[in-house]
Amino acid sequence: LLAVDPARIVLVHLNDALPGLERHELPDGTRDLPSATGVIDLPGFVGALREIGYAGPASCEPFKKELATLPDDPTRLTTVSRALDRTLA
């Protein structure tokens, strides 16, 4: 990542993985919110993006199925927003 020209990055998607699973066992529906489990080194990833000067958009990929069980969209948005804020802090 440190060798990538930040102008070539148009968007960064962030999520986390469940512990104990191999990469091929992690389809989108089995992911977690960013920084929820610490399996993916998001602090290192975000730090590398900052080091190369990336200042573009970052988006949470909220594939966590349990988000659908939350009572309403504002609650889902707050939950996802807090995860993204923790990751980018």
Backbone as XML, in Angstrom:
<?xml version="1.0"?>
<chain id="A" units="angstrom">
  <residue number="1" name="LEU">
    <atom name="N" x="0.821" y="-1.194" z="0.000"/>
    <atom name="CA" x="0.000" y="0.000" z="0.000"/>
    <atom name="C" x="0.866" y="1.260" z="0.000"/>
  </residue>
  <residue number="2" name="LEU">
    <atom name="N" x="1.992" y="1.194" z="0.683"/>
    <atom name="CA" x="2.848" y="2.375" z="0.760"/>
    <atom name="C" x="3.439" y="2.760" z="-0.592"/>
  </residue>
  <residue number="3" name="ALA">
    <atom name="N" x="3.406" y="1.866" z="-1.554"/>
    <atom name="CA" x="3.936" y="2.151" z="-2.884"/>
    <atom name="C" x="2.871" y="2.664" z="-3.857"/>
  </residue>
  <residue number="4" name="VAL">
    <atom name="N" x="1.631" y="2.740" z="-3.415"/>
    <atom name="CA" x="0.533" y="3.151" z="-4.294"/>
    <atom name="C" x="0.450" y="4.673" z="-4.354"/>
  </residue>
  <residue number="5" name="ASP">
    <atom name="N" x="0.263" y="5.182" z="-5.567"/>
    <atom name="CA" x="0.017" y="6.610" z="-5.762"/>
    <atom name="C" x="-1.400" y="6.899" z="-5.262"/>
  </residue>
  <residue number="6" name="PRO">
    <atom name="N" x="-1.569" y="7.757" z="-4.263"/>
    <atom name="CA" x="-2.903" y="7.988" z="-3.708"/>
    <atom name="C" x="-3.898" y="8.523" z="-4.739"/>
  </residue>
  <residue number="7" name="ALA">
    <atom name="N" x="-3.425" y="9.111" z="-5.815"/>
    <atom name="CA" x="-4.321" y="9.601" z="-6.863"/>
    <atom name="C" x="-5.034" y="8.442" z="-7.568"/>
  </residue>
  <residue number="8" name="ARG">
    <atom name="N" x="-4.490" y="7.237" z="-7.426"/>
    <atom name="CA" x="-5.104" y="6.063" z="-8.057"/>
    <atom name="C" x="-6.203" y="5.432" z="-7.198"/>
  </residue>
  <residue number="9" name="ILE">
    <atom name="N" x="-6.345" y="5.896" z="-5.968"/>
    <atom name="CA" x="-7.367" y="5.357" z="-5.066"/>
    <atom name="C" x="-8.581" y="6.285" z="-5.125"/>
  </residue>
  <residue number="10" name="VAL">
    <atom name="N" x="-9.714" y="5.741" z="-5.505"/>
    <atom name="CA" x="-10.903" y="6.586" z="-5.619"/>
    <atom name="C" x="-11.855" y="6.436" z="-4.434"/>
  </residue>
  <residue number="11" name="LEU">
    <atom name="N" x="-11.776" y="5.316" z="-3.740"/>
    <atom name="CA" x="-12.652" y="5.069" z="-2.596"/>
    <atom name="C" x="-12.070" y="3.924" z="-1.779"/>
  </residue>
  <residue number="12" name="VAL">
    <atom name="N" x="-12.182" y="4.024" z="-0.476"/>
    <atom name="CA" x="-11.734" y="2.963" z="0.416"/>
    <atom name="C" x="-12.950" y="2.399" z="1.140"/>
  </residue>
  <residue number="13" name="HIS">
    <atom name="N" x="-13.123" y="1.083" z="1.075"/>
    <atom name="CA" x="-14.181" y="0.398" z="1.812"/>
    <atom name="C" x="-13.568" y="-0.236" z="3.050"/>
  </residue>
  <residue number="14" name="LEU">
    <atom name="N" x="-14.241" y="-0.100" z="4.172"/>
    <atom name="CA" x="-13.732" y="-0.622" z="5.433"/>
    <atom name="C" x="-14.740" y="-1.568" z="6.076"/>
  </residue>
  <residue number="15" name="ASN">
    <atom name="N" x="-14.243" y="-2.700" z="6.533"/>
    <atom name="CA" x="-15.024" y="-3.602" z="7.368"/>
    <atom name="C" x="-14.035" y="-4.454" z="8.161"/>
  </residue>
  <residue number="16" name="ASP">
    <atom name="N" x="-14.533" y="-5.343" z="8.981"/>
    <atom name="CA" x="-13.665" y="-6.222" z="9.759"/>
    <atom name="C" x="-14.091" y="-7.661" z="9.521"/>
  </residue>
  <residue number="17" name="ALA">
    <atom name="N" x="-13.262" y="-8.587" z="9.933"/>
    <atom name="CA" x="-13.517" y="-10.008" z="9.714"/>
    <atom name="C" x="-13.791" y="-10.706" z="11.034"/>
  </residue>
  <residue number="18" name="LEU">
    <atom name="N" x="-14.443" y="-11.843" z="10.934"/>
    <atom name="CA" x="-14.703" y="-12.639" z="12.126"/>
    <atom name="C" x="-13.469" y="-13.468" z="12.472"/>
  </residue>
  <residue number="19" name="PRO">
    <atom name="N" x="-13.163" y="-13.616" z="13.741"/>
    <atom name="CA" x="-11.975" y="-14.384" z="14.128"/>
    <atom name="C" x="-12.120" y="-15.865" z="13.800"/>
  </residue>
  <residue number="20" name="GLY">
    <atom name="N" x="-10.982" y="-16.500" z="13.523"/>
    <atom name="CA" x="-10.931" y="-17.934" z="13.336"/>
    <atom name="C" x="-11.319" y="-18.438" z="11.962"/>
  </residue>
  <residue number="21" name="LEU">
    <atom name="N" x="-11.543" y="-17.552" z="11.010"/>
    <atom name="CA" x="-11.930" y="-17.971" z="9.670"/>
    <atom name="C" x="-10.828" y="-17.624" z="8.670"/>
  </residue>
  <residue number="22" name="GLU">
    <atom name="N" x="-10.684" y="-18.459" z="7.668"/>
    <atom name="CA" x="-9.747" y="-18.180" z="6.584"/>
    <atom name="C" x="-10.391" y="-17.192" z="5.621"/>
  </residue>
  <residue number="23" name="ARG">
    <atom name="N" x="-9.581" y="-16.549" z="4.815"/>
    <atom name="CA" x="-10.077" y="-15.533" z="3.888"/>
    <atom name="C" x="-11.209" y="-16.067" z="3.005"/>
  </residue>
  <residue number="24" name="HIS">
    <atom name="N" x="-11.064" y="-17.291" z="2.500"/>
    <atom name="CA" x="-12.089" y="-17.850" z="1.614"/>
    <atom name="C" x="-13.395" y="-18.174" z="2.349"/>
  </residue>
  <residue number="25" name="GLU">
    <atom name="N" x="-13.369" y="-18.135" z="3.672"/>
    <atom name="CA" x="-14.564" y="-18.389" z="4.471"/>
    <atom name="C" x="-15.274" y="-17.090" z="4.862"/>
  </residue>
  <residue number="26" name="LEU">
    <atom name="N" x="-14.862" y="-15.986" z="4.289"/>
    <atom name="CA" x="-15.396" y="-14.684" z="4.679"/>
    <atom name="C" x="-16.171" y="-14.006" z="3.550"/>
  </residue>
  <residue number="27" name="PRO">
    <atom name="N" x="-17.265" y="-14.587" z="3.127"/>
    <atom name="CA" x="-18.069" y="-13.861" z="2.145"/>
    <atom name="C" x="-18.626" y="-12.592" z="2.784"/>
  </residue>
  <residue number="28" name="ASP">
    <atom name="N" x="-19.132" y="-11.704" z="1.962"/>
    <atom name="CA" x="-19.579" y="-10.402" z="2.452"/>
    <atom name="C" x="-20.519" y="-10.492" z="3.649"/>
  </residue>
  <residue number="29" name="GLY">
    <atom name="N" x="-21.459" y="-11.402" z="3.639"/>
    <atom name="CA" x="-22.434" y="-11.495" z="4.718"/>
    <atom name="C" x="-21.869" y="-11.923" z="6.056"/>
  </residue>
  <residue number="30" name="THR">
    <atom name="N" x="-20.616" y="-12.356" z="6.088"/>
    <atom name="CA" x="-20.016" y="-12.784" z="7.355"/>
    <atom name="C" x="-19.004" y="-11.768" z="7.869"/>
  </residue>
  <residue number="31" name="ARG">
    <atom name="N" x="-18.992" y="-10.592" z="7.318"/>
    <atom name="CA" x="-18.076" y="-9.551" z="7.789"/>
    <atom name="C" x="-18.693" y="-8.817" z="8.970"/>
  </residue>
  <residue number="32" name="ASP">
    <atom name="N" x="-17.866" y="-8.013" z="9.627"/>
    <atom name="CA" x="-18.346" y="-7.218" z="10.755"/>
    <atom name="C" x="-18.053" y="-5.752" z="10.480"/>
  </residue>
  <residue number="33" name="LEU">
    <atom name="N" x="-18.532" y="-4.904" z="11.344"/>
    <atom name="CA" x="-18.286" y="-3.470" z="11.196"/>
    <atom name="C" x="-16.806" y="-3.167" z="11.404"/>
  </residue>
  <residue number="34" name="PRO">
    <atom name="N" x="-16.325" y="-2.081" z="10.841"/>
    <atom name="CA" x="-14.916" y="-1.727" z="11.009"/>
    <atom name="C" x="-14.522" y="-1.641" z="12.477"/>
  </residue>
  <residue number="35" name="SER">
    <atom name="N" x="-13.369" y="-2.209" z="12.782"/>
    <atom name="CA" x="-12.773" y="-2.189" z="14.121"/>
    <atom name="C" x="-13.587" y="-2.938" z="15.177"/>
  </residue>
  <residue number="36" name="ALA">
    <atom name="N" x="-14.513" y="-3.772" z="14.752"/>
    <atom name="CA" x="-15.326" y="-4.525" z="15.709"/>
    <atom name="C" x="-14.569" y="-5.697" z="16.308"/>
  </residue>
  <residue number="37" name="THR">
    <atom name="N" x="-13.726" y="-6.357" z="15.520"/>
    <atom name="CA" x="-13.054" y="-7.563" z="16.012"/>
    <atom name="C" x="-11.537" y="-7.414" z="16.074"/>
  </residue>
  <residue number="38" name="GLY">
    <atom name="N" x="-10.968" y="-6.536" z="15.267"/>
    <atom name="CA" x="-9.524" y="-6.365" z="15.238"/>
    <atom name="C" x="-8.794" y="-7.412" z="14.412"/>
  </residue>
  <residue number="39" name="VAL">
    <atom name="N" x="-9.528" y="-8.263" z="13.708"/>
    <atom name="CA" x="-8.888" y="-9.269" z="12.863"/>
    <atom name="C" x="-8.131" y="-8.588" z="11.720"/>
  </residue>
  <residue number="40" name="ILE">
    <atom name="N" x="-8.758" y="-7.619" z="11.101"/>
    <atom name="CA" x="-8.094" y="-6.847" z="10.050"/>
    <atom name="C" x="-7.392" y="-5.673" z="10.714"/>
  </residue>
  <residue number="41" name="ASP">
    <atom name="N" x="-6.146" y="-5.458" z="10.359"/>
    <atom name="CA" x="-5.359" y="-4.372" z="10.948"/>
    <atom name="C" x="-5.773" y="-3.032" z="10.332"/>
  </residue>
  <residue number="42" name="LEU">
    <atom name="N" x="-6.957" y="-2.578" z="10.734"/>
    <atom name="CA" x="-7.444" y="-1.310" z="10.185"/>
    <atom name="C" x="-6.639" y="-0.105" z="10.651"/>
  </residue>
  <residue number="43" name="PRO">
    <atom name="N" x="-6.140" y="-0.058" z="11.898"/>
    <atom name="CA" x="-5.280" y="1.067" z="12.259"/>
    <atom name="C" x="-4.040" y="1.138" z="11.355"/>
  </residue>
  <residue number="44" name="GLY">
    <atom name="N" x="-3.435" y="-0.008" z="11.062"/>
    <atom name="CA" x="-2.285" y="-0.027" z="10.165"/>
    <atom name="C" x="-2.660" y="0.369" z="8.750"/>
  </residue>
  <residue number="45" name="PHE">
    <atom name="N" x="-3.804" y="-0.116" z="8.288"/>
    <atom name="CA" x="-4.281" y="0.199" z="6.942"/>
    <atom name="C" x="-4.572" y="1.691" z="6.798"/>
  </residue>
  <residue number="46" name="VAL">
    <atom name="N" x="-5.324" y="2.236" z="7.747"/>
    <atom name="CA" x="-5.652" y="3.669" z="7.707"/>
    <atom name="C" x="-4.381" y="4.501" z="7.877"/>
  </residue>
  <residue number="47" name="GLY">
    <atom name="N" x="-3.471" y="4.053" z="8.736"/>
    <atom name="CA" x="-2.197" y="4.759" z="8.903"/>
    <atom name="C" x="-1.392" y="4.795" z="7.617"/>
  </residue>
  <residue number="48" name="ALA">
    <atom name="N" x="-1.394" y="3.687" z="6.888"/>
    <atom name="CA" x="-0.677" y="3.646" z="5.605"/>
    <atom name="C" x="-1.334" y="4.582" z="4.598"/>
  </residue>
  <residue number="49" name="LEU">
    <atom name="N" x="-2.659" y="4.626" z="4.594"/>
    <atom name="CA" x="-3.347" y="5.561" z="3.695"/>
    <atom name="C" x="-2.953" y="7.003" z="4.004"/>
  </residue>
  <residue number="50" name="ARG">
    <atom name="N" x="-2.899" y="7.316" z="5.279"/>
    <atom name="CA" x="-2.498" y="8.677" z="5.669"/>
    <atom name="C" x="-1.048" y="8.942" z="5.278"/>
  </residue>
  <residue number="51" name="GLU">
    <atom name="N" x="-0.196" y="7.936" z="5.451"/>
    <atom name="CA" x="1.226" y="8.100" z="5.131"/>
    <atom name="C" x="1.454" y="8.398" z="3.656"/>
  </residue>
  <residue number="52" name="ILE">
    <atom name="N" x="0.663" y="7.791" z="2.785"/>
    <atom name="CA" x="0.842" y="8.073" z="1.353"/>
    <atom name="C" x="0.104" y="9.334" z="0.920"/>
  </residue>
  <residue number="53" name="GLY">
    <atom name="N" x="-0.638" y="9.949" z="1.834"/>
    <atom name="CA" x="-1.314" y="11.198" z="1.526"/>
    <atom name="C" x="-2.718" y="11.041" z="0.984"/>
  </residue>
  <residue number="54" name="TYR">
    <atom name="N" x="-3.314" y="9.865" z="1.160"/>
    <atom name="CA" x="-4.691" y="9.680" z="0.701"/>
    <atom name="C" x="-5.623" y="10.514" z="1.564"/>
  </residue>
  <residue number="55" name="ALA">
    <atom name="N" x="-6.458" y="11.317" z="0.927"/>
    <atom name="CA" x="-7.412" y="12.152" z="1.650"/>
    <atom name="C" x="-8.802" y="12.023" z="1.036"/>
  </residue>
  <residue number="56" name="GLY">
    <atom name="N" x="-9.033" y="10.934" z="0.332"/>
    <atom name="CA" x="-10.310" y="10.735" z="-0.334"/>
    <atom name="C" x="-11.335" y="10.093" z="0.581"/>
  </residue>
  <residue number="57" name="PRO">
    <atom name="N" x="-12.443" y="9.684" z="-0.008"/>
    <atom name="CA" x="-13.540" y="9.131" z="0.787"/>
    <atom name="C" x="-13.251" y="7.730" z="1.320"/>
  </residue>
  <residue number="58" name="ALA">
    <atom name="N" x="-13.832" y="7.463" z="2.470"/>
    <atom name="CA" x="-13.802" y="6.127" z="3.070"/>
    <atom name="C" x="-15.241" y="5.765" z="3.402"/>
  </residue>
  <residue number="59" name="SER">
    <atom name="N" x="-15.604" y="4.539" z="3.091"/>
    <atom name="CA" x="-16.971" y="4.094" z="3.296"/>
    <atom name="C" x="-16.979" y="2.809" z="4.110"/>
  </residue>
  <residue number="60" name="CYS">
    <atom name="N" x="-17.912" y="2.730" z="5.018"/>
    <atom name="CA" x="-18.101" y="1.504" z="5.782"/>
    <atom name="C" x="-18.891" y="0.527" z="4.915"/>
  </residue>
  <residue number="61" name="GLU">
    <atom name="N" x="-18.449" y="-0.717" z="4.882"/>
    <atom name="CA" x="-19.222" y="-1.757" z="4.210"/>
    <atom name="C" x="-20.005" y="-2.503" z="5.285"/>
  </residue>
  <residue number="62" name="PRO">
    <atom name="N" x="-21.227" y="-2.120" z="5.520"/>
    <atom name="CA" x="-21.996" y="-2.711" z="6.629"/>
    <atom name="C" x="-22.662" y="-4.020" z="6.245"/>
  </residue>
  <residue number="63" name="PHE">
    <atom name="N" x="-21.840" y="-5.058" z="6.045"/>
    <atom name="CA" x="-22.375" y="-6.360" z="5.666"/>
    <atom name="C" x="-22.877" y="-7.160" z="6.859"/>
  </residue>
  <residue number="64" name="LYS">
    <atom name="N" x="-22.778" y="-6.605" z="8.035"/>
    <atom name="CA" x="-23.197" y="-7.333" z="9.241"/>
    <atom name="C" x="-24.714" y="-7.555" z="9.201"/>
  </residue>
  <residue number="65" name="LYS">
    <atom name="N" x="-25.130" y="-8.794" z="9.114"/>
    <atom name="CA" x="-26.548" y="-9.132" z="8.974"/>
    <atom name="C" x="-27.387" y="-8.604" z="10.134"/>
  </residue>
  <residue number="66" name="GLU">
    <atom name="N" x="-26.801" y="-8.564" z="11.327"/>
    <atom name="CA" x="-27.537" y="-8.132" z="12.515"/>
    <atom name="C" x="-27.984" y="-6.669" z="12.438"/>
  </residue>
  <residue number="67" name="LEU">
    <atom name="N" x="-27.388" y="-5.894" z="11.559"/>
    <atom name="CA" x="-27.831" y="-4.498" z="11.414"/>
    <atom name="C" x="-29.304" y="-4.428" z="11.013"/>
  </residue>
  <residue number="68" name="ALA">
    <atom name="N" x="-29.758" y="-5.418" z="10.269"/>
    <atom name="CA" x="-31.157" y="-5.434" z="9.836"/>
    <atom name="C" x="-32.117" y="-5.627" z="11.003"/>
  </residue>
  <residue number="69" name="THR">
    <atom name="N" x="-31.618" y="-6.133" z="12.129"/>
    <atom name="CA" x="-32.490" y="-6.366" z="13.278"/>
    <atom name="C" x="-32.628" y="-5.131" z="14.166"/>
  </residue>
  <residue number="70" name="LEU">
    <atom name="N" x="-31.830" y="-4.103" z="13.889"/>
    <atom name="CA" x="-31.946" y="-2.874" z="14.679"/>
    <atom name="C" x="-33.275" y="-2.199" z="14.359"/>
  </residue>
  <residue number="71" name="PRO">
    <atom name="N" x="-33.810" y="-1.415" z="15.277"/>
    <atom name="CA" x="-35.193" y="-0.941" z="15.149"/>
    <atom name="C" x="-35.490" y="-0.007" z="13.968"/>
  </residue>
  <residue number="72" name="ASP">
    <atom name="N" x="-34.492" y="0.774" z="13.527"/>
    <atom name="CA" x="-34.802" y="1.731" z="12.470"/>
    <atom name="C" x="-33.520" y="2.211" z="11.790"/>
  </residue>
  <residue number="73" name="ASP">
    <atom name="N" x="-33.690" y="2.940" z="10.699"/>
    <atom name="CA" x="-32.535" y="3.426" z="9.952"/>
    <atom name="C" x="-31.653" y="4.380" z="10.758"/>
  </residue>
  <residue number="74" name="PRO">
    <atom name="N" x="-32.219" y="5.318" z="11.535"/>
    <atom name="CA" x="-31.334" y="6.180" z="12.328"/>
    <atom name="C" x="-30.443" y="5.389" z="13.292"/>
  </residue>
  <residue number="75" name="THR">
    <atom name="N" x="-30.962" y="4.340" z="13.883"/>
    <atom name="CA" x="-30.157" y="3.510" z="14.787"/>
    <atom name="C" x="-29.071" y="2.780" z="14.016"/>
  </residue>
  <residue number="76" name="ARG">
    <atom name="N" x="-29.412" y="2.255" z="12.842"/>
    <atom name="CA" x="-28.414" y="1.586" z="12.002"/>
    <atom name="C" x="-27.334" y="2.572" z="11.588"/>
  </residue>
  <residue number="77" name="LEU">
    <atom name="N" x="-27.735" y="3.752" z="11.161"/>
    <atom name="CA" x="-26.773" y="4.766" z="10.734"/>
    <atom name="C" x="-25.850" y="5.167" z="11.870"/>
  </residue>
  <residue number="78" name="THR">
    <atom name="N" x="-26.387" y="5.360" z="13.057"/>
    <atom name="CA" x="-25.566" y="5.713" z="14.219"/>
    <atom name="C" x="-24.572" y="4.603" z="14.537"/>
  </residue>
  <residue number="79" name="THR">
    <atom name="N" x="-25.002" y="3.354" z="14.480"/>
    <atom name="CA" x="-24.132" y="2.214" z="14.760"/>
    <atom name="C" x="-22.983" y="2.150" z="13.762"/>
  </residue>
  <residue number="80" name="VAL">
    <atom name="N" x="-23.299" y="2.287" z="12.493"/>
    <atom name="CA" x="-22.274" y="2.239" z="11.445"/>
    <atom name="C" x="-21.359" y="3.447" z="11.543"/>
  </residue>
  <residue number="81" name="SER">
    <atom name="N" x="-21.918" y="4.615" z="11.781"/>
    <atom name="CA" x="-21.128" y="5.840" z="11.892"/>
    <atom name="C" x="-20.128" y="5.768" z="13.042"/>
  </residue>
  <residue number="82" name="ARG">
    <atom name="N" x="-20.547" y="5.244" z="14.175"/>
    <atom name="CA" x="-19.641" y="5.104" z="15.317"/>
    <atom name="C" x="-18.485" y="4.158" z="15.004"/>
  </residue>
  <residue number="83" name="ALA">
    <atom name="N" x="-18.781" y="3.076" z="14.293"/>
    <atom name="CA" x="-17.719" y="2.129" z="13.910"/>
    <atom name="C" x="-16.730" y="2.803" z="12.981"/>
  </residue>
  <residue number="84" name="LEU">
    <atom name="N" x="-17.224" y="3.557" z="12.022"/>
    <atom name="CA" x="-16.350" y="4.257" z="11.085"/>
    <atom name="C" x="-15.532" y="5.324" z="11.802"/>
  </residue>
  <residue number="85" name="ASP">
    <atom name="N" x="-16.162" y="6.064" z="12.709"/>
    <atom name="CA" x="-15.433" y="7.089" z="13.478"/>
    <atom name="C" x="-14.297" y="6.468" z="14.295"/>
  </residue>
  <residue number="86" name="ARG">
    <atom name="N" x="-14.566" y="5.319" z="14.946"/>
    <atom name="CA" x="-13.517" y="4.632" z="15.731"/>
    <atom name="C" x="-12.344" y="4.238" z="14.829"/>
  </residue>
  <residue number="87" name="THR">
    <atom name="N" x="-12.673" y="3.777" z="13.651"/>
    <atom name="CA" x="-11.638" y="3.309" z="12.726"/>
    <atom name="C" x="-10.775" y="4.450" z="12.216"/>
  </residue>
  <residue number="88" name="LEU">
    <atom name="N" x="-11.379" y="5.576" z="11.963"/>
    <atom name="CA" x="-10.639" y="6.699" z="11.382"/>
    <atom name="C" x="-10.005" y="7.612" z="12.425"/>
  </residue>
  <residue number="89" name="ALA">
    <atom name="N" x="-10.306" y="7.353" z="13.710"/>
    <atom name="CA" x="-9.742" y="8.206" z="14.783"/>
    <atom name="C" x="-8.249" y="8.015" z="14.916"/>
  </residue>
</chain>
